[in-house]
Structure formats: structure tokens, C-alpha cells
PDB file of C-alpha atoms in Angstrom:
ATOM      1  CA  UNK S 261      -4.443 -15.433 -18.908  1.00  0.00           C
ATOM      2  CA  UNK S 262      -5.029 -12.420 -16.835  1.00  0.00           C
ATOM      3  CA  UNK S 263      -7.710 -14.092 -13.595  1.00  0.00           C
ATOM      4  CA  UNK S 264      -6.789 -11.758 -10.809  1.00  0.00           C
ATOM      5  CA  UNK S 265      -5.472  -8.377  -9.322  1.00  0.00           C
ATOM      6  CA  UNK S 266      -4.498  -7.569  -6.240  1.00  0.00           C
ATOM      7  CA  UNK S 267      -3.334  -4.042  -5.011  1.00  0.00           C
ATOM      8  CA  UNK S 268      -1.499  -2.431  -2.172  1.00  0.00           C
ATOM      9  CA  UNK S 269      -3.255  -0.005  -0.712  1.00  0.00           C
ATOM     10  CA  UNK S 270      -1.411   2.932   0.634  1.00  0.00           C
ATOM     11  CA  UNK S 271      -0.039   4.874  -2.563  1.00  0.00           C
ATOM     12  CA  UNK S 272      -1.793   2.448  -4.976  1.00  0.00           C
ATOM     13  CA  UNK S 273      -5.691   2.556  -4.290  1.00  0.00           C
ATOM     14  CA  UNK S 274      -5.760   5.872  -1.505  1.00  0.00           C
ATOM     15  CA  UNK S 275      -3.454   8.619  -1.916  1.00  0.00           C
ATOM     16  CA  UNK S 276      -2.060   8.928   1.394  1.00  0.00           C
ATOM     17  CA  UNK S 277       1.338  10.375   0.538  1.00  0.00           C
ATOM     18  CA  UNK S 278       1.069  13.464   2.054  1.00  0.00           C
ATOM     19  CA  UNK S 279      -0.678  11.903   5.678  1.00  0.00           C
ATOM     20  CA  UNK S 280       2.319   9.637   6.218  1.00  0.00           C
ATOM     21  CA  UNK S 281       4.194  12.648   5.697  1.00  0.00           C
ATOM     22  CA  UNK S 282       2.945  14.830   8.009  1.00  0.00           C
ATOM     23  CA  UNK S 283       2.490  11.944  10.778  1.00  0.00           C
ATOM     24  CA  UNK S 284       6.392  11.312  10.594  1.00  0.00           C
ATOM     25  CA  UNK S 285       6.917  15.048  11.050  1.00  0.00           C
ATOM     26  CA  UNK S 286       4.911  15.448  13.735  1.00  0.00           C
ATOM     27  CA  UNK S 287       6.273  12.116  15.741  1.00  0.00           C
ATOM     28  CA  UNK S 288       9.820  13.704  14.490  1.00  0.00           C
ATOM     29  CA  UNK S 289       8.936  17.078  16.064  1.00  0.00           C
ATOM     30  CA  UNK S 290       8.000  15.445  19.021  1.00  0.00           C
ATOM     31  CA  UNK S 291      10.471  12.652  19.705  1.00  0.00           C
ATOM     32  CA  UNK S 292      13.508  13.779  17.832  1.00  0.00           C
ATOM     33  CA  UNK S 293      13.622  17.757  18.135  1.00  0.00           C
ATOM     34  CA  UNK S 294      12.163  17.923  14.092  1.00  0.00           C
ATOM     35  CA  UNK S 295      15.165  16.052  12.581  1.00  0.00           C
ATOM     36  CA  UNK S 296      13.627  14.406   9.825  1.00  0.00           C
ATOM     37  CA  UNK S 297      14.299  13.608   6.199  1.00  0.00           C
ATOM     38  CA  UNK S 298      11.529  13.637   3.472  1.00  0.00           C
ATOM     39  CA  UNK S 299      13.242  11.389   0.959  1.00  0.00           C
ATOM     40  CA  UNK S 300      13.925   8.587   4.102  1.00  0.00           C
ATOM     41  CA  UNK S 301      10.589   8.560   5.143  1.00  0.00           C
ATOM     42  CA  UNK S 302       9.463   8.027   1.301  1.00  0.00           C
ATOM     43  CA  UNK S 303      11.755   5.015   0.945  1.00  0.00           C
ATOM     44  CA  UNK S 304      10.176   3.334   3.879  1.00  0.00           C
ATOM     45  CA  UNK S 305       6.461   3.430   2.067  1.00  0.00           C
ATOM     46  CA  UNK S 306       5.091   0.251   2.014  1.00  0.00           C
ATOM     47  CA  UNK S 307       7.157  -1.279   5.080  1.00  0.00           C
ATOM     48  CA  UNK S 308       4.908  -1.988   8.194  1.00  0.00           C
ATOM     49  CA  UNK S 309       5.023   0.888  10.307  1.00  0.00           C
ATOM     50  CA  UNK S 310       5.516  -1.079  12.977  1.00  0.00           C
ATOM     51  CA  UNK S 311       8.837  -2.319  11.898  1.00  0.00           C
ATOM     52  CA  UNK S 312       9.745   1.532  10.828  1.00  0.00           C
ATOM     53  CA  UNK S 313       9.041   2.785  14.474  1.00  0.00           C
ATOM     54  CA  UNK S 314      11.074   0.059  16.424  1.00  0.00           C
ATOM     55  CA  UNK S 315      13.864   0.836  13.902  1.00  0.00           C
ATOM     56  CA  UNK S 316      13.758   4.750  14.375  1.00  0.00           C
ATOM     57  CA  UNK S 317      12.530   5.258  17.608  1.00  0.00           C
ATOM     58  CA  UNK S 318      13.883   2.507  19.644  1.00  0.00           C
ATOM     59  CA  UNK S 319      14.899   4.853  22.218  1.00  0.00           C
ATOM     60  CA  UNK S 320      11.452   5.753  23.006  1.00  0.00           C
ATOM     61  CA  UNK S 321       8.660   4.258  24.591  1.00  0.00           C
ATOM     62  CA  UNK S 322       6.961   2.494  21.488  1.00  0.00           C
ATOM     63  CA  UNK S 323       3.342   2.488  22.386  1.00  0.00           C
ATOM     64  CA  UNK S 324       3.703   6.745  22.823  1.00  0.00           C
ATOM     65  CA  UNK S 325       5.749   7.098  19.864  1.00  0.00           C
ATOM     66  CA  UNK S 326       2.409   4.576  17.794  1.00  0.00           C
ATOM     67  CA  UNK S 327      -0.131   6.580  20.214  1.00  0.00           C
ATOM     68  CA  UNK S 328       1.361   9.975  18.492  1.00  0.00           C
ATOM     69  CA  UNK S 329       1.253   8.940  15.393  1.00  0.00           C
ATOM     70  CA  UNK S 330      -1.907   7.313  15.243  1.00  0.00           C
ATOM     71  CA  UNK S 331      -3.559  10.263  17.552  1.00  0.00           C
ATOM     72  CA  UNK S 332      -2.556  13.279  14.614  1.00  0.00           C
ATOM     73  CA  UNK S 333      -4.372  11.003  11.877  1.00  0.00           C
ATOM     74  CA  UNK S 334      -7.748  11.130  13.831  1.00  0.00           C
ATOM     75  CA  UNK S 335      -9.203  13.332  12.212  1.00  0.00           C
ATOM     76  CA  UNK S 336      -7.124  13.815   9.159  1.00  0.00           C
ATOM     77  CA  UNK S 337      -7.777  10.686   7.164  1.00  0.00           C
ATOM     78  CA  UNK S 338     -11.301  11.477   6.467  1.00  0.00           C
ATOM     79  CA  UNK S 339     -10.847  15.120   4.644  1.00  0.00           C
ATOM     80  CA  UNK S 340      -6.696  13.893   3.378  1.00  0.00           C
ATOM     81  CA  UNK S 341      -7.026  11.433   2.316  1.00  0.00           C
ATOM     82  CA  UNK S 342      -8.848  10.002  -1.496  1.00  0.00           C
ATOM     83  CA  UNK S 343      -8.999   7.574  -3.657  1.00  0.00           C
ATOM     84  CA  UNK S 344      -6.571   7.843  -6.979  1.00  0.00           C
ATOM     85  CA  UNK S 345      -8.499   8.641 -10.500  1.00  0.00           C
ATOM     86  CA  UNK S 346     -10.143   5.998 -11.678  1.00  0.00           C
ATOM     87  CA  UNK S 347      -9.937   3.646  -9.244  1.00  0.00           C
ATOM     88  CA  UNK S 348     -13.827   2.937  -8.659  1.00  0.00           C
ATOM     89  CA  UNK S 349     -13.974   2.753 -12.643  1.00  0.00           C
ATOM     90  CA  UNK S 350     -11.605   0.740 -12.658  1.00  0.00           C
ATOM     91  CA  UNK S 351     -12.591  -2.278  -9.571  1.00  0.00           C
ATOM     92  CA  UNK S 352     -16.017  -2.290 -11.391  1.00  0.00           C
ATOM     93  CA  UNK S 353     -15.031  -2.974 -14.595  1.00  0.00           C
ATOM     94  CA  UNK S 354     -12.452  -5.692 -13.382  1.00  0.00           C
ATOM     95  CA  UNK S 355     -15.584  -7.215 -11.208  1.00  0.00           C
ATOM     96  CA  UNK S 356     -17.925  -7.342 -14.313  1.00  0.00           C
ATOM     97  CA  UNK S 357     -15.172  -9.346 -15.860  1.00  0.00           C
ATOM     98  CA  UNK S 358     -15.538 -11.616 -13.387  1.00  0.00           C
ATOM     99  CA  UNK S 359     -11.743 -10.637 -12.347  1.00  0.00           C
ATOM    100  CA  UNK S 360     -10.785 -12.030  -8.999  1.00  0.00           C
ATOM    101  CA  UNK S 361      -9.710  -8.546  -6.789  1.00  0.00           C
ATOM    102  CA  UNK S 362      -7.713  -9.056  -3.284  1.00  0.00           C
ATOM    103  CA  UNK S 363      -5.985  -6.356  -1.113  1.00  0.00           C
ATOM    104  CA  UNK S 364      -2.150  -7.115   0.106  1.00  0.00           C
ATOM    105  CA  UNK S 365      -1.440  -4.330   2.501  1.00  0.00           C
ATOM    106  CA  UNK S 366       1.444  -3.082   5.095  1.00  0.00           C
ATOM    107  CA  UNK S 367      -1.684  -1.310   6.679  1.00  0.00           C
ATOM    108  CA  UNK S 368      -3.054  -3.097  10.079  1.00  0.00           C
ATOM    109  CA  UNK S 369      -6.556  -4.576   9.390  1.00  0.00           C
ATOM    110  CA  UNK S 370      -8.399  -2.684  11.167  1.00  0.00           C
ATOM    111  CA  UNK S 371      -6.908   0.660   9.505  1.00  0.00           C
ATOM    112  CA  UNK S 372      -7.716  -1.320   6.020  1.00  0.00           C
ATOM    113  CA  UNK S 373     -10.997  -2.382   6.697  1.00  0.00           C
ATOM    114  CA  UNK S 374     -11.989   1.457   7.871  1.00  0.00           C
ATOM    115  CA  UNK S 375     -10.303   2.904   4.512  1.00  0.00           C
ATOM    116  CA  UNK S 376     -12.406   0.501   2.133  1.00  0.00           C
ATOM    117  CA  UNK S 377     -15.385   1.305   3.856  1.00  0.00           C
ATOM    118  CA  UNK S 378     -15.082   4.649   3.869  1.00  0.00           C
ATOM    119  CA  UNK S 379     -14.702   4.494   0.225  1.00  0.00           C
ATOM    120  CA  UNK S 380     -17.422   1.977  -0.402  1.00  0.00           C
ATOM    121  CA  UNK S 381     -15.199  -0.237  -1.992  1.00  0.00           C
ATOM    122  CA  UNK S 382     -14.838  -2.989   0.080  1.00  0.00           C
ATOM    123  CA  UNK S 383     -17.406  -4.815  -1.886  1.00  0.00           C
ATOM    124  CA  UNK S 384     -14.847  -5.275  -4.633  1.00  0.00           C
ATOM    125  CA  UNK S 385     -12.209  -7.473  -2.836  1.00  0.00           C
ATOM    126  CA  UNK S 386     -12.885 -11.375  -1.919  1.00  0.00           C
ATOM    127  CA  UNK S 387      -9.446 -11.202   0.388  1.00  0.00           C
ATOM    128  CA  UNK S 388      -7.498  -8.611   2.503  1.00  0.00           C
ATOM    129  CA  UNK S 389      -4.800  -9.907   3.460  1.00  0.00           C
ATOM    130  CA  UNK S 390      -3.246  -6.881   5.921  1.00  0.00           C
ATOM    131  CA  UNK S 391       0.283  -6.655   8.396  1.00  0.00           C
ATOM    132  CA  UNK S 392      -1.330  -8.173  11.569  1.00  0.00           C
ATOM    133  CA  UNK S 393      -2.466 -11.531   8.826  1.00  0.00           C
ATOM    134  CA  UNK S 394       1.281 -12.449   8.033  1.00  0.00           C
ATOM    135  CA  UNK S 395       4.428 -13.461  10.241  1.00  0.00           C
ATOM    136  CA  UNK S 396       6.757 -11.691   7.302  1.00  0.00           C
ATOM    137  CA  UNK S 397       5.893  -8.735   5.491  1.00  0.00           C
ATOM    138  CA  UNK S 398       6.158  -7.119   2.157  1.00  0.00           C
ATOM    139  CA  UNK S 399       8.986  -7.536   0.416  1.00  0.00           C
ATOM    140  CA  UNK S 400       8.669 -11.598   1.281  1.00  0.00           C
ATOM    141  CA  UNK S 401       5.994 -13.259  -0.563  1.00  0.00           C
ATOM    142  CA  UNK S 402       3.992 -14.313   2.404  1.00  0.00           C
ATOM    143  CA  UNK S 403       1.390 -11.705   2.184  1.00  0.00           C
ATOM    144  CA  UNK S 404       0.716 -12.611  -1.783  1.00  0.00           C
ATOM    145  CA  UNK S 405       0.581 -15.986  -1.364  1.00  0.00           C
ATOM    146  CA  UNK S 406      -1.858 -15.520   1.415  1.00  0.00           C
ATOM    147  CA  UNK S 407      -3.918 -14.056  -0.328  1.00  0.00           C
ATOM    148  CA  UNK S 408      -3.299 -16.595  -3.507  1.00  0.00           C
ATOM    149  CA  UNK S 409      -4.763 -19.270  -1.907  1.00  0.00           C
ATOM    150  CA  UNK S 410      -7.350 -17.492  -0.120  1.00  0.00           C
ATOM    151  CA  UNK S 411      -8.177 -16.530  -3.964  1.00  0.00           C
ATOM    152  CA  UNK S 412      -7.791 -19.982  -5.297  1.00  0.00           C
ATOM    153  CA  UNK S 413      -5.377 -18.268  -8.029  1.00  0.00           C
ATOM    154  CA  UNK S 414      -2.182 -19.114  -9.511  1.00  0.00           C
ATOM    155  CA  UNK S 415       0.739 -16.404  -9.180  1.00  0.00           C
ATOM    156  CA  UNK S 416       1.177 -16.814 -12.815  1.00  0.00           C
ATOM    157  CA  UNK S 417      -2.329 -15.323 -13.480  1.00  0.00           C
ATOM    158  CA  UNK S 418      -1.724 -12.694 -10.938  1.00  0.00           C
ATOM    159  CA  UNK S 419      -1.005  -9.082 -11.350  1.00  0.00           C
ATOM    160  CA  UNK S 420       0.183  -7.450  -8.245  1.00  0.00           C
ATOM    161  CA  UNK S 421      -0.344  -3.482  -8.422  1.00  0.00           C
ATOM    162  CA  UNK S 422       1.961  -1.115  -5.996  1.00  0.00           C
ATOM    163  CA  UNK S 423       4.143   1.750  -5.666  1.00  0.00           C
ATOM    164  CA  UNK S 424       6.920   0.889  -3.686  1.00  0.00           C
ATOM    165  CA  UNK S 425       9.892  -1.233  -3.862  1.00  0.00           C
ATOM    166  CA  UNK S 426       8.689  -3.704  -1.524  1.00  0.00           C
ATOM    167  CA  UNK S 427       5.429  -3.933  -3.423  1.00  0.00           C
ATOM    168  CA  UNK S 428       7.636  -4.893  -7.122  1.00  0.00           C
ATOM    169  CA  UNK S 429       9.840  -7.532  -4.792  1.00  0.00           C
ATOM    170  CA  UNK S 430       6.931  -9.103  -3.423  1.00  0.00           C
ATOM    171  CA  UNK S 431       5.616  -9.524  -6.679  1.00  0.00           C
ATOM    172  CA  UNK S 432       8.741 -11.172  -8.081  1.00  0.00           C
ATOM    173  CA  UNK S 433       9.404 -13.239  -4.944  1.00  0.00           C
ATOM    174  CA  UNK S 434       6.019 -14.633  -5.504  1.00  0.00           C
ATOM    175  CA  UNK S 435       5.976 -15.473  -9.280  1.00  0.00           C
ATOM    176  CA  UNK S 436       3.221 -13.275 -10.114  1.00  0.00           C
ATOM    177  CA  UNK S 437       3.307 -10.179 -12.291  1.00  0.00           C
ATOM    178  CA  UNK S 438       4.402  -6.913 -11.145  1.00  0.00           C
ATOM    179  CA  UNK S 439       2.756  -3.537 -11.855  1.00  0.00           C
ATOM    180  CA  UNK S 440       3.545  -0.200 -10.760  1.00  0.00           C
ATOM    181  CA  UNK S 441       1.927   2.676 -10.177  1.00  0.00           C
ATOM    182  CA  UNK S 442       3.521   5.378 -12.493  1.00  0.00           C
ATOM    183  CA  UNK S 443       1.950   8.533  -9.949  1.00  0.00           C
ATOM    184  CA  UNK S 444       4.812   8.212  -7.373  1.00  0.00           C
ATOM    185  CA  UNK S 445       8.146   9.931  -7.398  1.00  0.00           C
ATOM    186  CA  UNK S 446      10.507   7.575  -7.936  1.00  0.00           C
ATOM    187  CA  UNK S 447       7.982   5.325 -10.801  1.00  0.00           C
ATOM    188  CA  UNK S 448      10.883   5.621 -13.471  1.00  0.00           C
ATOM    189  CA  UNK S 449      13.894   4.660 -11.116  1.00  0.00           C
ATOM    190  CA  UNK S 450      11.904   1.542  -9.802  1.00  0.00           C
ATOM    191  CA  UNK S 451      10.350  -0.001 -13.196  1.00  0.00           C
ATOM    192  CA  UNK S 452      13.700   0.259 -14.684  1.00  0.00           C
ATOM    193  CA  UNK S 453      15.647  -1.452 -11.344  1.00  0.00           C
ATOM    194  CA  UNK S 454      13.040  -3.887 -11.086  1.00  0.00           C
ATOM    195  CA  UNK S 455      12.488  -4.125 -15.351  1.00  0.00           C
ATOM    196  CA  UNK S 456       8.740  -3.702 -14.643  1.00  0.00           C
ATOM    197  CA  UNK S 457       6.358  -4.282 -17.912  1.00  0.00           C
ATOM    198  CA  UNK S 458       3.403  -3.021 -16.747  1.00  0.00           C
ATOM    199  CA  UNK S 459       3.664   0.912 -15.169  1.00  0.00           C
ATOM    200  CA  UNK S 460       0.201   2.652 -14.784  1.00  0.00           C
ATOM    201  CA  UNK S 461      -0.108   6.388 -15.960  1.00  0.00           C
ATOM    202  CA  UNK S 462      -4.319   5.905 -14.346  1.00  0.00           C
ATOM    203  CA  UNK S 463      -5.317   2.956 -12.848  1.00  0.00           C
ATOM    204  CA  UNK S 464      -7.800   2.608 -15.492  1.00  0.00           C
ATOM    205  CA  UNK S 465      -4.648   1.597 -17.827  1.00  0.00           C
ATOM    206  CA  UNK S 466      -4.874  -1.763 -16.426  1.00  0.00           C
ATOM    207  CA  UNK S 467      -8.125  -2.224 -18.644  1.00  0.00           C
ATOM    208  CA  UNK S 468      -5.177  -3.042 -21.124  1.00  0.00           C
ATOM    209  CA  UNK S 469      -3.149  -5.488 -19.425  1.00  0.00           C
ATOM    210  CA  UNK S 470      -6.153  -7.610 -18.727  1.00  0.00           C
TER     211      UNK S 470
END
């Protein structure tokens, strides 16, 4: 039996595609004369960015190259970025079923926090379990399992909801159920690699997994 849900964030909840997007061009234009590749910088959705910057821009000064990045979103997030259809619907009728709901996120907590608020969902979640809560990250099952026993659930019980590869392997590292998000690009190619049950056309569609 179905007792709790926990999503990612970026991709799953917020649509924030298109931000990341234009962030990594702009830090590319900057720091690496505009040599960038689209379908890279999608593959690394749902690592830390942390761990994505030290990896591609090790040559540079890594607080300038976060400074950048986090300096173009300033005032982007708030008119960019939105919440997917029928998420709200969605986190309320899970909460009136007395659903446990928890957040597992790449996303620092501070940038998590901010999002939910600004959404006036935060209300829905009893854990958020973000990058700077974990020593690994997403794909281990450390963040999950945080967020588990924070939750007083079983992984059995557990639906994990994401987009991104690392989002399915955490899900399967942890023994809980995976569910993806069938509103990103490469939805097909992952729920068949992964052999996903569960793929969401709207979020609402979990109403029938429950």
C-alpha cells in the first residue's frame, strides 16, 4: 500500500528546463568562449550543480564561475520559472488522503526552500531533504533514505517521482518505487532503460497509482 510520495524538484514539481539552460549558456559564454552543448547539459539534470561545475570548469575560479551562474538567475526565476499542470491539484489531493509528501532535491536548501514558498506549497511536504543535507547525492540512495526516516516510511510504500536518470536510480538503489515524469525529452528512452511502471503524462495521473 501506497503511504508516501516524494518528488524531485527541478523538472518534476517547477519547470525549470529552460533557466538551467540559459544559466549554462551564459557561464559557457563567459568562461568557455560559448562552447556549449544542449544535449550535455540536459544529461547532467538532476546532478548537484556543484559537482557539474568542479567537473566542467575546473580551470576556473569556482566561486566566479557559481557567482555567474547564480547572479543571471536573480531575477529570472520569479517570471521563468512555474509550477507543472496539476501539481497544486495534485499535493492537495494526496494531503487529504492523508499521503505522507517529502521533497528529495539536487537543489541547495536554501534555493528549495525559496521555490516552495514562492509557490505556496511548502505546506504540503513534512521533509526536504536538499544537496547541502546529504554527504552523497542522487543517484545513491542517501538522499531517499533521509528523507525515509525523517518520514517514518518504508521504501516499499514509497513512490519516488523524477525526471532524470539519477532520480529512477535513486529510486531503485533505495527499494522504493520509481516514477517518471513523462514531460521531459528523453521520458521514453529512460522508462524503458530503467523498465519504469509508473510514467506520468500530468502529475495528476498519480491519483491512479495511489
Amino acid at each position: 500500500m501506497i503511504d508516501t510520495v516524494i518528488f524531485d524538484f527541478d523538472g518534476t514539481l517547477a519547470d525549470t528546463n529552460q533557466l538551467i539552460i540559459n544559466s549554462f549558456k551564459h557561464i559557457y559564454d563567459k568562461f568557455h568562449d560559448g562552447k556549449w552543448n544542449e544535449d550535455y547539459i540536459l544529461g547532467t539534470f538532476g546532478e548537484p550543480l556543484e559537482l557539474t561545475l568542479r567537473r566542467d570548469f575546473g580551470s576556473f575560479d569556482f566561486e566566479d564561475v557559481i557567482a555567474c551562474y547564480r547572479e543571471y538567475q536573480v531575477d529570472k526565476f520569479e517570471k521563468d520559472v512555474k509550477l507543472y499542470d496539476t501539481v497544486e491539484e495534485t499535493l492537495e489531493y494526496l494531503k487529504n488522503k492523508n499521503i505522507k509528501l517529502g521533497v528529495a532535491t539536487s537543489r541547495l536548501r536554501d534555493s528549495v526552500l525559496l521555490a516552495l514558498d514562492k509557490f505556496d506549497i511548502t505546506r504540503y511536504f513534512g521533509v526536504v531533504i536538499a544537496a547541502d543535507d546529504v554527504k552523497k547525492h542522487k543517484p545513491d540512495k542517501e538522499p531517499l533514505i533521509k528523507a525515509l526516516t525523517e518520514l517514518n516510511s518504508k521504501a516499499e510504500n514509497t513512490l519516488y517521482v523524477g525526471d532524470s536518470k539519477f532520480d529512477m536510480e535513486c529510486a531503485i538503489n533505495a527499494n522504493s518505487i520509481p516514477v517518471l515524469v513523462g514531460w521531459q525529452h528523453d521520458a521514453n528512452n529512460l522508462a524503458e532503460k530503467y523498465n519504469v511502471k509508473h510514467v506520468l503524462r500530468k502529475m495528476k495521473d498519480i491519483k491512479n497509482i495511489v
